[in-house]
Short mmCIF file of C-alpha atoms and ligand atoms in Angstrom, two decimals:
data_model
loop_
_atom_site.label_atom_id
_atom_site.label_comp_id
_atom_site.label_asym_id
_atom_site.label_seq_id
_atom_site.Cartn_x
_atom_site.Cartn_y
_atom_site.Cartn_z
CA MET A 145 84.17 180.04 33.55
CA PRO A 146 81.87 177.01 33.21
CA GLN A 147 82.76 174.49 30.53
CA ILE A 148 80.04 174.04 27.99
CA VAL A 149 78.85 171.02 26.15
CA PRO A 150 77.67 172.19 22.74
CA LYS A 151 73.98 171.39 22.39
CA THR A 152 72.03 170.85 19.23
CA MET A 153 69.93 173.82 18.21
CA GLY A 154 66.79 171.72 18.76
CA GLN A 155 67.66 171.09 22.41
CA GLN A 156 68.67 174.67 22.85
CA PHE A 157 65.42 176.16 21.67
CA GLY A 158 63.03 173.51 22.92
CA ARG A 159 61.93 172.51 19.44
CA ARG A 160 62.44 169.35 17.50
CA SER A 161 64.64 171.02 14.94
CA TRP A 162 65.48 174.36 13.42
CA ALA A 163 65.02 175.36 9.81
CA GLU A 164 65.97 178.37 7.76
CA PRO A 165 63.44 181.24 7.92
CA TRP A 166 63.46 181.59 4.13
CA LYS A 167 62.83 179.56 1.00
CA ILE A 168 64.71 179.50 -2.28
CA LYS A 169 63.44 181.58 -5.21
CA MET A 170 66.39 181.47 -7.60
CA VAL A 171 69.12 178.88 -7.98
CA GLU A 172 72.64 178.89 -9.44
CA PRO A 173 73.76 175.60 -10.99
CA ILE A 174 77.03 174.11 -9.74
CA HIS A 175 78.72 171.01 -11.04
CA MET A 176 81.01 168.28 -9.85
CA THR A 177 84.33 167.81 -11.65
CA THR A 178 86.33 164.61 -12.07
CA ARG A 179 89.38 163.84 -9.92
CA GLU A 180 91.53 164.25 -13.03
CA GLU A 181 90.12 167.73 -13.71
CA ARG A 182 90.70 168.74 -10.11
CA GLU A 183 94.28 167.51 -10.14
CA ARG A 184 94.95 169.66 -13.19
CA ALA A 185 93.19 172.69 -11.67
CA MET A 186 95.03 172.36 -8.34
CA ALA A 187 98.43 172.11 -10.04
CA GLU A 188 97.64 175.19 -12.15
CA ALA A 189 96.61 177.01 -8.97
CA GLY A 190 99.93 176.21 -7.27
CA TYR A 191 98.10 174.24 -4.54
CA ASN A 192 96.56 177.46 -3.31
CA THR A 193 92.76 177.43 -3.20
CA PHE A 194 92.71 181.23 -3.68
CA LEU A 195 94.14 180.70 -7.16
CA LEU A 196 91.43 178.28 -8.35
CA ARG A 197 88.76 179.38 -10.76
CA SER A 198 85.37 179.18 -9.10
CA GLN A 199 83.97 177.24 -12.07
CA ASP A 200 86.27 174.38 -10.99
CA VAL A 201 84.81 174.39 -7.45
CA TYR A 202 81.83 172.26 -6.41
CA ILE A 203 80.97 173.57 -2.91
CA ASP A 204 82.73 176.84 -2.19
CA LEU A 205 83.61 177.30 1.48
CA LEU A 206 86.59 179.57 0.77
CA THR A 207 84.96 182.43 2.62
CA ASP A 208 81.72 183.83 4.00
CA SER A 209 82.81 187.23 2.66
CA GLY A 210 80.74 188.71 -0.15
CA THR A 211 79.28 185.27 -0.82
CA SER A 212 75.91 185.67 0.91
CA ALA A 213 72.65 185.18 -0.97
CA MET A 214 70.72 188.45 -0.93
CA SER A 215 66.99 188.41 -0.23
CA ASP A 216 64.25 189.46 -2.66
CA ARG A 217 64.01 192.69 -0.61
CA GLN A 218 67.69 193.40 -1.11
CA TRP A 219 67.49 192.72 -4.84
CA SER A 220 64.52 195.08 -5.01
CA GLY A 221 66.65 197.60 -3.15
CA LEU A 222 69.19 197.49 -5.98
CA MET A 223 66.51 198.91 -8.27
CA LEU A 224 66.14 201.87 -5.94
CA GLY A 225 69.77 202.88 -6.34
CA ASP A 226 70.23 206.64 -6.33
CA GLU A 227 73.50 206.91 -8.25
CA ALA A 228 74.08 210.58 -7.52
CA TYR A 229 77.76 211.35 -6.95
CA ALA A 230 76.91 213.27 -3.79
CA GLY A 231 74.19 212.87 -1.20
CA SER A 232 72.62 209.63 -2.48
CA ARG A 233 69.45 208.80 -0.59
CA ASN A 234 70.72 205.23 -0.15
CA PHE A 235 73.66 206.54 1.87
CA TYR A 236 71.26 208.07 4.39
CA HIS A 237 69.30 204.81 4.59
CA MET A 238 72.55 203.00 5.36
CA VAL A 239 73.55 205.53 8.01
CA GLU A 240 70.14 205.22 9.68
CA ALA A 241 70.42 201.42 9.79
CA ILE A 242 73.92 201.61 11.30
CA GLN A 243 72.90 204.22 13.86
CA GLU A 244 69.81 202.25 14.81
CA HIS A 245 71.44 198.83 15.13
CA TYR A 246 75.07 199.54 16.04
CA GLY A 247 74.40 202.80 17.83
CA TYR A 248 77.37 204.87 16.61
CA LYS A 249 76.89 208.53 15.77
CA TYR A 250 78.93 209.12 12.62
CA VAL A 251 79.42 206.88 9.59
CA VAL A 252 82.05 206.85 6.83
CA PRO A 253 81.37 204.48 3.91
CA THR A 254 84.21 202.39 2.45
CA HIS A 255 84.45 199.89 -0.39
CA GLN A 256 84.99 196.98 2.03
CA GLY A 257 86.46 196.20 5.45
CA ARG A 258 90.11 196.76 4.66
CA GLY A 259 89.33 200.22 3.26
CA ALA A 260 87.97 201.09 6.70
CA GLU A 261 90.95 199.42 8.40
CA HIS A 262 93.29 201.55 6.32
CA LEU A 263 91.55 204.80 7.32
CA ILE A 264 91.27 204.09 11.04
CA SER A 265 94.86 202.83 11.26
CA GLN A 266 96.27 205.87 9.44
CA ALA A 267 94.10 208.29 11.41
CA VAL A 268 94.72 206.95 14.91
CA ILE A 269 98.10 205.19 15.10
CA GLN A 270 101.29 207.18 15.74
CA PRO A 271 104.43 205.39 14.51
CA GLY A 272 105.94 203.37 17.36
CA GLN A 273 102.64 202.83 19.14
CA ILE A 274 101.27 199.39 19.91
CA VAL A 275 97.81 198.07 19.15
CA PRO A 276 96.71 195.31 21.53
CA GLY A 277 93.93 193.06 20.28
CA ASN A 278 92.15 189.74 20.69
CA MET A 279 94.15 187.81 18.09
CA TYR A 280 95.35 189.25 14.83
CA PHE A 281 93.44 189.29 11.58
CA THR A 282 95.52 189.34 8.41
CA THR A 283 94.40 192.60 6.78
CA THR A 284 93.73 194.35 10.09
CA ARG A 285 97.25 193.76 11.41
CA LEU A 286 98.87 194.66 8.10
CA HIS A 287 97.13 198.06 8.05
CA GLN A 288 98.18 198.64 11.65
CA GLU A 289 101.78 197.80 10.72
CA LEU A 290 101.70 199.96 7.60
CA ALA A 291 100.63 202.87 9.83
CA GLY A 292 103.71 202.30 12.00
CA GLY A 293 101.98 200.36 14.77
CA LYS A 294 102.74 196.98 16.28
CA PHE A 295 99.96 194.52 17.00
CA VAL A 296 100.20 192.71 20.36
CA ASP A 297 97.98 189.70 21.01
CA VAL A 298 96.09 189.88 24.31
CA ILE A 299 93.45 187.21 23.75
CA ILE A 300 92.94 184.74 26.61
CA PRO A 301 95.30 181.74 26.39
CA GLU A 302 92.40 179.29 25.95
CA ALA A 303 91.92 180.73 22.44
CA HIS A 304 95.17 179.15 21.29
CA ASP A 305 94.03 175.67 22.35
CA PRO A 306 91.64 174.12 19.80
CA THR A 307 90.32 171.62 22.36
CA ASP A 308 89.52 174.03 25.18
CA LEU A 309 85.74 174.39 25.63
CA HIS A 310 85.74 177.89 27.14
CA PRO A 311 82.42 179.46 26.02
CA PHE A 312 84.00 182.84 25.17
CA LYS A 313 87.37 182.06 23.68
CA GLY A 314 87.43 185.47 21.99
CA ASN A 315 87.75 187.30 25.33
CA VAL A 316 90.55 189.75 26.05
CA ASP A 317 92.93 188.72 28.83
CA LEU A 318 92.37 191.85 30.92
CA ALA A 319 95.23 191.21 33.36
CA LYS A 320 97.65 190.73 30.47
CA LEU A 321 96.36 193.89 28.81
CA GLU A 322 96.69 195.96 31.97
CA SER A 323 100.24 194.86 32.64
CA LEU A 324 101.10 195.62 29.01
CA ILE A 325 99.65 199.13 29.36
CA GLN A 326 101.63 199.66 32.55
CA GLU A 327 104.80 198.34 30.95
CA VAL A 328 104.74 200.54 27.82
CA GLY A 329 102.71 203.49 29.16
CA ALA A 330 99.16 204.39 28.13
CA ASP A 331 100.36 207.00 25.63
CA LYS A 332 102.10 204.25 23.67
CA VAL A 333 98.82 202.39 23.14
CA ALA A 334 96.96 203.65 20.08
CA TYR A 335 93.71 201.80 20.75
CA ILE A 336 92.39 198.35 21.52
CA SER A 337 91.59 196.37 18.40
CA LEU A 338 88.67 194.24 19.52
CA ALA A 339 86.96 191.72 17.25
CA GLY A 340 83.78 189.70 17.73
CA THR A 341 83.44 186.08 16.51
CA VAL A 342 87.25 186.03 16.38
CA ASN A 343 88.07 184.76 12.91
CA MET A 344 91.55 183.33 13.41
CA ALA A 345 90.58 181.70 16.73
CA GLY A 346 87.88 179.65 15.03
CA GLY A 347 84.96 182.09 15.09
CA GLN A 348 84.96 182.38 18.89
CA PRO A 349 82.87 184.99 20.71
CA VAL A 350 83.60 187.75 23.21
CA SER A 351 81.27 187.95 26.22
CA MET A 352 79.35 191.04 27.23
CA ALA A 353 81.02 190.94 30.64
CA ASN A 354 84.42 191.01 28.97
CA VAL A 355 83.75 193.97 26.69
CA LYS A 356 82.18 195.87 29.58
CA ALA A 357 85.19 195.28 31.82
CA LEU A 358 87.53 196.08 28.92
CA LYS A 359 85.83 199.43 28.42
CA ALA A 360 86.07 200.25 32.13
CA LEU A 361 89.77 199.35 32.14
CA CYS A 362 90.53 201.40 29.02
CA ASP A 363 88.58 204.38 30.34
CA ARG A 364 90.88 204.42 33.36
CA TYR A 365 93.86 204.80 31.04
CA GLY A 366 92.19 207.01 28.43
CA ILE A 367 92.59 204.42 25.66
CA PRO A 368 89.83 204.04 23.04
CA VAL A 369 88.33 200.67 22.12
CA TYR A 370 87.57 200.16 18.43
CA LEU A 371 85.59 197.16 17.34
CA ASP A 372 85.99 195.07 14.23
CA ALA A 373 82.21 194.64 13.94
CA THR A 374 82.52 191.98 11.24
CA ARG A 375 80.36 188.98 12.30
CA MET A 376 78.97 190.69 15.41
CA MET A 377 75.53 189.13 14.75
CA GLU A 378 76.97 185.70 15.37
CA ASN A 379 78.82 186.98 18.44
CA ALA A 380 75.51 188.34 19.77
CA PHE A 381 73.93 184.93 19.23
CA PHE A 382 76.55 183.27 21.45
CA ILE A 383 75.95 185.85 24.18
CA GLN A 384 72.24 185.10 24.00
CA GLU A 385 72.93 181.38 24.14
CA ARG A 386 75.62 181.33 26.83
CA GLU A 387 75.71 184.40 29.01
CA GLU A 388 73.67 184.80 32.17
CA GLY A 389 70.87 187.33 31.77
CA TYR A 390 70.79 187.45 27.95
CA GLN A 391 68.59 184.45 27.11
CA ASP A 392 65.49 186.55 26.67
CA LYS A 393 67.13 189.53 24.99
CA PRO A 394 66.85 189.86 21.22
CA ILE A 395 70.00 189.74 19.08
CA ALA A 396 69.39 193.36 18.07
CA ALA A 397 69.46 194.54 21.70
CA ILE A 398 72.58 192.49 22.46
CA LEU A 399 74.39 193.89 19.44
CA LYS A 400 73.59 197.46 20.40
CA GLU A 401 74.60 196.98 24.02
CA PHE A 402 77.91 195.42 22.97
CA CYS A 403 78.72 198.29 20.64
CA SER A 404 77.89 200.79 23.39
CA TYR A 405 81.05 199.66 25.21
CA THR A 406 83.22 200.64 22.25
CA ASP A 407 84.21 204.00 20.79
CA GLY A 408 83.73 203.09 17.16
CA ALA A 409 83.86 200.24 14.68
CA TRP A 410 85.00 199.20 11.26
CA MET A 411 83.04 196.73 9.26
CA SER A 412 83.34 194.34 6.39
CA ALA A 413 79.69 194.50 5.33
CA LYS A 414 80.43 191.56 3.02
CA LYS A 415 79.85 189.28 5.99
CA ASP A 416 76.87 189.73 8.28
CA ASN A 417 75.42 192.78 6.56
CA LEU A 418 74.54 190.27 3.85
CA VAL A 419 75.88 192.10 0.81
CA ASN A 420 78.36 191.13 -1.88
CA ILE A 421 80.47 194.26 -1.50
CA GLY A 422 80.70 197.13 0.97
CA GLY A 423 82.06 198.36 4.27
CA TRP A 424 81.89 201.20 6.73
CA LEU A 425 83.58 202.90 9.61
CA ALA A 426 81.61 204.48 12.45
CA VAL A 427 82.74 206.56 15.42
CA ASN A 428 81.28 208.71 18.17
CA ASP A 429 84.02 211.34 18.30
CA GLN A 430 83.26 214.23 16.01
CA GLN A 431 86.84 215.39 15.51
CA LEU A 432 87.94 211.92 14.52
CA PHE A 433 84.95 211.67 12.21
CA ASP A 434 85.90 214.92 10.48
CA ARG A 435 89.37 213.56 9.87
CA LEU A 436 88.12 210.20 8.57
CA ARG A 437 85.56 211.89 6.37
CA ASN A 438 88.32 213.95 4.86
CA MET A 439 90.61 210.96 4.33
CA VAL A 440 87.90 208.86 2.68
CA VAL A 441 87.72 211.22 -0.29
CA VAL A 442 91.42 210.59 -0.94
CA TYR A 443 91.38 206.80 -0.76
CA GLU A 444 87.85 205.47 -1.30
CA GLY A 445 85.43 207.98 -2.83
CA LEU A 446 83.20 210.83 -1.72
CA HIS A 447 82.04 210.65 1.90
CA THR A 448 78.52 209.68 0.82
CA TYR A 449 79.53 206.60 -1.17
CA GLY A 450 83.10 205.59 -0.27
CA GLY A 451 83.54 203.22 -3.20
CA MET A 452 80.04 201.74 -3.17
CA ALA A 453 77.29 202.28 -5.71
CA GLY A 454 74.07 203.79 -4.35
CA ARG A 455 72.34 200.44 -4.93
CA ASP A 456 74.97 198.64 -2.85
CA MET A 457 74.27 200.95 0.08
CA GLU A 458 70.53 200.28 -0.22
CA ALA A 459 71.11 196.51 -0.17
CA LEU A 460 73.41 196.99 2.81
CA ALA A 461 70.80 198.98 4.77
CA ILE A 462 68.23 196.24 4.15
CA GLY A 463 70.82 193.55 4.93
CA ILE A 464 71.50 195.00 8.39
CA ARG A 465 67.81 194.84 9.26
CA GLU A 466 67.53 191.24 8.07
CA ALA A 467 70.72 190.14 9.80
CA VAL A 468 69.63 191.19 13.30
CA GLN A 469 66.58 188.89 13.19
CA ASP A 470 66.86 186.16 15.81
CA ASP A 471 65.51 183.35 13.62
CA TYR A 472 67.95 184.23 10.85
CA VAL A 473 71.02 184.20 13.13
CA ARG A 474 69.91 180.99 14.83
CA ALA A 475 69.64 179.20 11.49
CA ARG A 476 72.96 180.68 10.36
CA VAL A 477 74.89 179.44 13.38
CA GLY A 478 72.78 176.26 13.38
CA GLN A 479 74.03 175.30 9.94
CA VAL A 480 77.65 175.78 10.96
CA ARG A 481 77.05 173.70 14.07
CA TYR A 482 75.30 170.98 12.05
CA LEU A 483 78.45 170.46 10.00
CA GLY A 484 80.59 170.56 13.14
CA GLU A 485 78.48 167.92 14.86
CA LEU A 486 78.79 165.54 11.92
CA LEU A 487 82.58 165.87 12.03
CA MET A 488 82.77 165.52 15.81
CA ASP A 489 80.67 162.35 15.61
CA TRP A 490 83.41 160.92 13.36
CA ASP A 491 86.20 162.13 15.66
CA VAL A 492 87.63 164.46 13.03
CA PRO A 493 89.75 167.04 14.92
CA ILE A 494 88.15 170.48 14.72
CA VAL A 495 88.29 173.64 16.81
CA GLN A 496 85.77 173.46 19.63
CA PRO A 497 83.38 174.87 20.59
CA VAL A 498 82.15 175.24 17.01
CA GLY A 499 82.25 178.93 16.14
CA GLY A 500 79.89 181.25 14.32
CA HIS A 501 80.90 181.35 10.69
CA ALA A 502 83.04 178.35 9.86
CA ILE A 503 84.36 174.96 10.81
CA PHE A 504 88.09 174.98 11.43
CA LEU A 505 89.83 171.65 10.87
CA ASP A 506 92.77 171.26 13.22
CA ALA A 507 95.56 170.42 10.78
CA LYS A 508 98.11 169.79 13.55
CA ARG A 509 96.04 166.91 14.89
CA PHE A 510 94.87 165.91 11.40
CA TYR A 511 98.45 165.46 10.14
CA PRO A 512 100.56 164.98 13.30
CA HIS A 513 103.41 163.69 11.13
CA LEU A 514 103.76 166.99 9.23
CA PRO A 515 105.87 169.76 10.80
CA GLN A 516 104.46 173.29 10.40
CA ASP A 517 107.15 174.11 7.80
CA LEU A 518 105.46 171.66 5.45
CA PHE A 519 102.23 173.68 5.64
CA PRO A 520 99.78 171.12 7.03
CA ALA A 521 96.70 173.37 6.80
CA GLN A 522 97.53 174.42 3.23
CA THR A 523 98.01 170.74 2.42
CA LEU A 524 94.67 169.84 3.95
CA ALA A 525 92.83 172.51 1.95
CA ALA A 526 94.43 171.10 -1.22
CA GLU A 527 93.57 167.49 -0.31
CA LEU A 528 89.95 168.36 0.37
CA TYR A 529 89.63 170.07 -2.98
CA LEU A 530 91.24 167.11 -4.74
CA ASP A 531 88.84 164.71 -3.02
CA SER A 532 85.55 166.43 -3.82
CA GLY A 533 85.91 169.94 -5.22
CA VAL A 534 85.10 171.47 -1.81
CA ARG A 535 87.13 174.64 -1.39
CA GLY A 536 88.36 175.83 2.02
CA MET A 537 91.37 177.97 2.97
CA GLU A 538 94.48 177.89 5.07
CA ARG A 539 94.54 179.73 8.41
CA GLY A 540 97.91 178.77 9.81
CA ILE A 541 101.56 179.48 9.12
CA VAL A 542 100.98 180.79 5.59
CA SER A 543 98.32 183.26 6.76
CA ALA A 544 100.45 184.34 9.72
CA GLY A 545 103.17 185.58 7.34
CA ARG A 546 106.61 186.75 8.37
CA ASP A 547 107.65 188.92 11.29
CA PRO A 548 108.43 192.36 9.79
CA GLU A 549 111.43 192.75 12.14
CA THR A 550 113.13 189.36 11.78
CA GLY A 551 111.80 188.29 8.38
CA GLN A 552 111.19 184.80 9.80
CA HIS A 553 107.97 182.79 9.51
CA ARG A 554 105.61 183.43 12.39
CA TYR A 555 104.58 180.07 13.86
CA PRO A 556 101.00 180.43 15.13
CA ALA A 557 99.79 177.94 17.72
CA LEU A 558 96.74 177.31 15.57
CA GLU A 559 97.30 175.57 12.24
CA LEU A 560 93.81 175.42 10.79
CA THR A 561 91.95 174.81 7.56
CA ARG A 562 88.80 176.90 7.47
CA LEU A 563 85.54 175.82 5.90
CA ALA A 564 83.54 179.05 5.95
CA ILE A 565 79.82 178.75 5.37
CA PRO A 566 78.33 181.46 3.13
CA ARG A 567 75.08 182.87 4.50
CA ARG A 568 71.80 181.55 3.05
CA VAL A 569 73.58 179.75 0.19
CA TYR A 570 73.96 176.01 0.83
CA THR A 571 71.59 173.34 2.12
CA GLN A 572 71.99 170.68 4.76
CA ALA A 573 72.64 168.16 1.97
CA HIS A 574 75.67 170.21 0.91
CA MET A 575 76.91 170.03 4.49
CA ASP A 576 76.54 166.22 4.43
CA VAL A 577 78.65 166.05 1.27
CA VAL A 578 81.30 168.28 2.82
CA ALA A 579 81.45 166.20 6.00
CA GLU A 580 81.81 162.96 4.04
CA SER A 581 84.64 164.42 2.01
CA VAL A 582 86.48 165.64 5.11
CA LYS A 583 86.08 162.15 6.54
CA ALA A 584 87.53 160.57 3.40
CA VAL A 585 90.53 162.93 3.55
CA TYR A 586 90.96 162.12 7.23
CA ASP A 587 90.94 158.38 6.53
CA ASN A 588 93.71 158.94 3.97
CA ARG A 589 95.79 161.19 6.26
CA GLU A 590 98.85 158.97 6.57
CA GLN A 591 99.55 159.08 2.83
CA VAL A 592 100.05 162.84 2.81
CA ARG A 593 103.55 164.42 2.65
CA GLY A 594 103.00 168.17 2.71
CA LEU A 595 103.92 171.08 0.45
CA ARG A 596 106.86 173.37 -0.23
CA MET A 597 106.39 177.07 -1.00
CA VAL A 598 107.84 178.03 -4.39
CA TYR A 599 106.55 181.60 -4.72
CA GLU A 600 105.91 184.10 -1.95
CA PRO A 601 104.50 187.62 -2.49
CA GLU A 602 105.44 190.44 -0.12
CA TYR A 603 102.06 191.23 1.43
CA LEU A 604 99.32 188.85 2.65
CA ARG A 605 101.12 185.93 1.10
CA PHE A 606 98.32 183.41 1.62
CA PHE A 607 96.32 185.01 -1.20
CA GLN A 608 98.93 184.46 -3.91
CA ALA A 609 101.67 182.09 -2.72
CA ARG A 610 102.33 178.99 -4.82
CA PHE A 611 103.28 175.51 -3.64
CA GLU A 612 104.41 172.14 -4.90
CA PRO A 613 103.64 168.77 -3.36
CA ILE A 614 106.47 166.92 -1.65
CA THR A 615 106.64 163.49 -3.23
CA GLU A 616 109.71 161.79 -1.76
N1 LIG B 1065 88.10 191.83 9.70
C1 LIG B 1065 87.77 190.54 9.73
C2 LIG B 1065 87.55 189.87 11.05
C3 LIG B 1065 87.66 189.82 8.54
O1 LIG B 1065 87.35 188.53 8.60
C4 LIG B 1065 87.89 190.48 7.31
C5 LIG B 1065 87.83 189.75 6.06
C6 LIG B 1065 88.23 191.83 7.33
C7 LIG B 1065 88.31 192.48 8.54
C8 LIG B 1065 88.54 192.59 6.08
O2 LIG B 1065 87.38 192.86 5.37
O3 LIG B 1065 87.61 191.51 3.27
O4 LIG B 1065 85.92 193.33 3.49
O5 LIG B 1065 88.32 193.87 3.29
N2 LIG B 1065 87.76 188.51 6.00
C9 LIG B 1065 87.58 187.68 4.84
C10 LIG B 1065 87.61 186.24 5.26
C11 LIG B 1065 88.45 188.00 3.69
O6 LIG B 1065 87.53 185.38 4.36
O7 LIG B 1065 87.68 185.94 6.44
P1 LIG B 1065 87.31 192.89 3.77
#
C-alpha cells in the first residue's frame, strides 16, 4: 500500500479553499465558564466527561452521535410526522431512502444503533460462536457477548499504530481472518462484523478492494458479512479521495457499491443520517428479516416505527439524502482535517492519518510518564475540560473494559482521547479555540499525575465510572 501524505482539502480539490455548503439560520447560545466553575463541575462528575452537565460545557466534542444540526428541510419534515401506530407514511419514506442509497432489500427500524445491534446479535449468533471484526466497538461487542458470542479482532496490524500512515487502516487482515476460519471451522463463525470509518481506530476507512475481497473470501466459507454502516458516508469519501478508480465517482455510488458486498447492515442514524435519534437494521435475506421483524416488536416497538416517532423517520429519510451529497461530506471531513492540521503543525501527537469524524489525541505519547493503569486518556479528557470547557471522551483502557473470562482490564494498544466533531454545528473559529486549548494542555503535560478509578459499573463502564486525581 502506498503511504499517503494528508493534503489540505484545497489542494485535493483544486480550489483555494473549501467551505460548508450551508449557512446558519438559527443559533444556540453557549457560554464559557471560569476555571473555578469547571474544577467544581469536574469533581462533581467524578472526572468523567460523560457525567458533566452540558450547560457546563463550552465546546462539546463528546460525540458526533445525535448532535448534528438538522437542516430546514429536516425540521420541516418533523411537521409532516404521521404518528399512526402502524404503517406511518414516514416509515415508508425512510425505507425508500435506505433502499435507494444503501441498497438493502428489507428494513427494520430501531430506536438507535444499539437496538439494532441487540437484534442482529440475538438473531444470528449461536452461543459459543465467534464474531471476527475490524476492531471492536463498545456497544457492538457487548451485544455480541450478551448473545453468547466472542468478538475476535482481525483488523490489519497498522490500525493499532497511531503513527502508521496506511490510507485504509480500517481494512480487515484477510490472511488472519482466513486462518482463523480454518482454525475454528466456518460453522463456528457467526458472521463478520465489519465497520466503516472504524471508530476505535481513529475513524479510519476500509477500502473498496478490501470489502470486495472480504466478501469473496466469506462466500467461499458460507459466512455472512454484516456492516456497521455508521459513518459510511465518511468512509465513502476516503475511497473517493484515495482509491484508484473512484476519484470521479459520487459518494452516493461509492456507498451503494460498498454495501453491495455485504449481506446487511445495522445503523446508528444519529451519526451520518443527520438526526438526533434513530437507527435501523437492513438485510437481504427474507427469512432473517421475518425473524428480526418479529423480534423488534418485543424489544423496540412495532415494525413500522421501532421506537422512533413518525417525524423522526421523516427527518431520517431527508437526512440520508442530504448526507450522500459530495459537497456536504467534503466539508464534513474537511473540518475534522482542519483541526488535525492545526495540531500536527504544533507537533501534538494525534492518530494519523486524520480520520472521518474526530481527532484522536494519542494519550500514550501525550503523557509518556503515565502507565495505562493511571488512565492517561481519561486524564487528558479531564485536563482539556479544565483548561477550556472543551469536552472530549476517553477511548482507551476505560472504554476497553474487562475481559469477561478473566475479569482483568483489557489493555488496548491505542490509548486515545477523542474529540468528535458534530456535523454542521461548529465553525472554524471553534476549531481554533479547541486546538489552542489542546496545545495549552500539551505544554502543561509534565505536571499531570493521572487518575484512580473509584467506582466501576458492570457494563460499558466508561459511561458511568468515577475517578479521583492522584495528587502525591
Ligand atoms: N456502532 C458504532 C461504530 C458507533 O460509533 C456507535 C455509537 C454505535 C454502533 C451504537 O449506536 O449510540 O446509536 O446506540 N457511537 C457513539 C459514539 C455513542 O460516541 O461514538 P447508538
